[in-house]
Structures are given as C-alpha cells and as structure tokens.
Coordinates of C-alpha atoms in Angstrom, one line a residue:
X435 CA 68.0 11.1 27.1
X436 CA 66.9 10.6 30.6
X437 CA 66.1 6.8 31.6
X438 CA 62.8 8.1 33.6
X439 CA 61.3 9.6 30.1
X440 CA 62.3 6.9 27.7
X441 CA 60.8 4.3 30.4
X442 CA 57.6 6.1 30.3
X443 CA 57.2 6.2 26.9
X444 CA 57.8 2.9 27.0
X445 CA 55.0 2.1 29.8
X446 CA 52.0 4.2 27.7
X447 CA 53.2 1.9 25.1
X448 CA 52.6 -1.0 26.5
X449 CA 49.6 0.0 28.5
X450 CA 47.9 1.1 24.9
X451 CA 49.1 -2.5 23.7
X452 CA 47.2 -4.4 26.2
X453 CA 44.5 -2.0 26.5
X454 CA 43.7 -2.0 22.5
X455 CA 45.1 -5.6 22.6
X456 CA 47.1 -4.7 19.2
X457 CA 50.9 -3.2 19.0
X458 CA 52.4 0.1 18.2
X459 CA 55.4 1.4 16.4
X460 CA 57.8 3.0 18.7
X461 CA 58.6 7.1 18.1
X462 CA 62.0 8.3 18.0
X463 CA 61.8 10.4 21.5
X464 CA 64.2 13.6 21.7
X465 CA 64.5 16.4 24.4
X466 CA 65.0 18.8 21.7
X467 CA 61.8 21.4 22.1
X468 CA 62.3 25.1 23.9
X469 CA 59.7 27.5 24.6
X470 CA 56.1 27.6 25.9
X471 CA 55.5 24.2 24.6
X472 CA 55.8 21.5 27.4
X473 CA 55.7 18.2 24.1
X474 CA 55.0 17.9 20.6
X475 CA 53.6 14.8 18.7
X476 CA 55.2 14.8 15.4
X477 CA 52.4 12.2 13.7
X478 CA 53.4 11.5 9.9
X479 CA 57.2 11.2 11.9
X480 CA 55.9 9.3 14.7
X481 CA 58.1 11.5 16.7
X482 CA 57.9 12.7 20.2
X483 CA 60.2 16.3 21.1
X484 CA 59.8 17.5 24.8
X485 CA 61.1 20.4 26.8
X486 CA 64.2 19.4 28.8
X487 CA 63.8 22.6 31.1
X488 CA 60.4 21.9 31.3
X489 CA 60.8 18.3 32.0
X490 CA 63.8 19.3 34.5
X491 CA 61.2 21.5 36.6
X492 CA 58.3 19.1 36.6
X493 CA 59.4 16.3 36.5
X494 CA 56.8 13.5 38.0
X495 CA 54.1 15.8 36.8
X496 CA 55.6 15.8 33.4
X497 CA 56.4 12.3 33.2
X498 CA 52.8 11.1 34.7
X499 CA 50.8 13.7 32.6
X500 CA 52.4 15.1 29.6
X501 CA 54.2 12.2 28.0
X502 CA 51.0 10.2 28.1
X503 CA 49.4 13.6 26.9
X504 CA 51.9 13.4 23.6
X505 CA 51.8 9.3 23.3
X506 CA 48.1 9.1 23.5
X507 CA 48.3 12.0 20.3
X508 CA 50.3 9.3 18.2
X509 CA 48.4 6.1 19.7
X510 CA 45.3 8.1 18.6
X511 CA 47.1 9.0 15.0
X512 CA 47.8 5.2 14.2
X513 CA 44.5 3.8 15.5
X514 CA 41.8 6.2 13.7
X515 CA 44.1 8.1 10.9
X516 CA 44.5 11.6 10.1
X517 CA 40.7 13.0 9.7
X518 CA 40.8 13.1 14.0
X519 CA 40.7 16.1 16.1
X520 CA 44.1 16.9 18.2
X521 CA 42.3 16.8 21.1
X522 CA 38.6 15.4 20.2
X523 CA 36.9 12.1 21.1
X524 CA 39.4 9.5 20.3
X525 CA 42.4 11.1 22.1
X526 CA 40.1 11.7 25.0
X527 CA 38.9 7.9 25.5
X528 CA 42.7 7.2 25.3
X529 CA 43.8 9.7 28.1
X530 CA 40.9 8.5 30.4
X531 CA 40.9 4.9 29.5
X532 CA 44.0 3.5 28.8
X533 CA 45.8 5.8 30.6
X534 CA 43.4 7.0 33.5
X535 CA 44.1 10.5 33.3
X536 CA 42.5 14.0 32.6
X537 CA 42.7 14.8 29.2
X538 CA 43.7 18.4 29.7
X539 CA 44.6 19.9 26.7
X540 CA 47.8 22.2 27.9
X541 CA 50.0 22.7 30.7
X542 CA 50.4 25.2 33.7
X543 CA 53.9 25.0 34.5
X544 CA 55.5 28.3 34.7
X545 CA 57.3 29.3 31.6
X546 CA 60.7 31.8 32.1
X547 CA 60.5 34.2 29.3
X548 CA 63.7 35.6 28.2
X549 CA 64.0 39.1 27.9
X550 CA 63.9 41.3 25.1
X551 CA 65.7 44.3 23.4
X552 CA 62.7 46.9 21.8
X553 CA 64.3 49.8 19.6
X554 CA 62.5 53.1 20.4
X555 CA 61.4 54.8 16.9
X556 CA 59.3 58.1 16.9
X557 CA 57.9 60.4 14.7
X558 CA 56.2 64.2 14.8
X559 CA 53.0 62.7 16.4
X560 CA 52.7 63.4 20.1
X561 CA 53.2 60.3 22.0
X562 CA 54.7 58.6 19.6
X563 CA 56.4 55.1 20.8
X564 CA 56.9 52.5 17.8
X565 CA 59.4 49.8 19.5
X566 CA 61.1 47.5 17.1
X567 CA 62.4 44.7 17.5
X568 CA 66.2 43.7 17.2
X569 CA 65.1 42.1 13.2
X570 CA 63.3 45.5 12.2
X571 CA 65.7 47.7 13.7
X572 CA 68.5 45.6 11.3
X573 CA 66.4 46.3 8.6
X574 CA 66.1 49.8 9.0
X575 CA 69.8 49.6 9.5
X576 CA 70.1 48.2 6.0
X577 CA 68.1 51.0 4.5
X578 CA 64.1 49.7 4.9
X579 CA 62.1 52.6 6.1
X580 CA 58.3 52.3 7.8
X581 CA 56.4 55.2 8.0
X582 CA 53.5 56.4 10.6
X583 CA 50.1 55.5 9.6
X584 CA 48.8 58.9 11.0
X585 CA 51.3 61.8 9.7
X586 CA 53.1 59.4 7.2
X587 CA 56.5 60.3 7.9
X588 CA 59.4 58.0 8.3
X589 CA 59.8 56.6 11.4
X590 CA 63.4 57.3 12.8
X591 CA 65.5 55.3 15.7
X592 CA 65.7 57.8 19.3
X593 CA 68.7 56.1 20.2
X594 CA 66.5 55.0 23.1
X595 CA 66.3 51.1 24.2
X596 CA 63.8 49.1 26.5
X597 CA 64.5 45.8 27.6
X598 CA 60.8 43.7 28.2

C-alpha cells in the first residue's frame, strides 16, 4: 500500500475529527479495485478499495480529490446512517466543508479499455451481424443455440472474428 494513500486517509480522518469535533473508526484501505471505477466506499465494511492504475496515473489529483471523495462517503455513513443519499446533502457539506473541495460526483481520468474478442454469427437475413462474445460463443460450443428474432433460424458461427 503506498505511504502517500494511507497518509491521506489518514489526514481526511483527522480533518473530519476536528471539524465534527467527534472520532471515527478507521477503514481497512486496499488498492484492490480495476476498471472504470477510480474508489469504492464499502459502508456496512467500512472499507475503502481504490484503482492502483488509476491512482498510479493521477496521482496528486487522486490523492487530493478522490480519496476525500470515498472518506467523506463513510464519514457521511457513520454520522447520519443508512437512509442518506450517496451523493446528497450530507456528503456534500462534508466535501465542501471539512474538506474544502468540489463535491463532484465521478471522475475524468482516462480509462484504457482492454480489447475484446466478438464471434461473428449470421443467419439467412441480409446484413446479418450478431457478434458474441467469448462466454456465448462457449455456450454455443457446448450445444446452446439462439435464433434470429426476424427469420427464426439458428444463428451459426462465420468463422469470422473482430477484435473491439
């Protein structure tokens, strides 16, 4: 876990301590998130999972805006309870007032998106494209069949691939 993100935690922490002038159970913190997602608030765990590429390619944005984006979600949690929206009133006041930030609800880093396989299946309808992905074409492999919603035949694999 890199010292910079567990020291920020940390700092929210204490700045929601003096700001609400009551304390706060630490979360567990782990860089164990992939995808789109930048953090995740896990709030009956009190857990915090952020995305180490993310993280990597952001970094003082990330630490400056996002972790205090995901604390202020389980500061919010243990101060009004579960009946709270994720990103209504009370998380708000906490992102502008303890922690003097926007309270933007997602993030505009630029996400890589790994490529994809597609399965090219066709049937007698012109212009017929249905491309599976690598789970359905294993299932058609194993004997499920779909059929075309216009002629209702089976659809059938081309042989062809496109990678997205």
């Amino acid at each position: 876990m890199p010292e910079q993100l567990n020291t920020r935690v940390e700092d929210c922490y204490q700045l929601a301590e003096s700001f609400f002038k009551r304390s706060f159970k630490r979360p567990v913190v782990s860089l164990k998130l992939r995808g789109q997602k930048a953090g995740v608030a896990h709030l009956h765990e009190n857990k915090l999972r952020f995305n180490p590429q993310l993280y990597r390619e952001n970094t003082e944005h990330f630490l400056k805006q996002t972790v205090a984006h995901e604390v202020a979600h389980l500061i919010a949690h243990q101060l009004f309870g579960d009946r709270i929206q994720p990103h209504g009133e009370e998380w708000q006041l906490i992102m502008r007032g303890v922690y003097e930030l926007p309270p933007d609800r997602c993030h505009t880093y630029e996400v890589k998106r790994r490529s994809v396989t597609r399965y090219i299946y066709k049937c007698p309808c012109p212009e017929s494209d249905f491309p599976f992905t690598a789970q359905r074409h294993s299932l058609v492999r194993q004997g499920r069949r779909y059929f075309c919603r216009r002629c209702r035949t089976t659809l059938v694999f081309s042989g062809e691939m496109r990678v997205e």
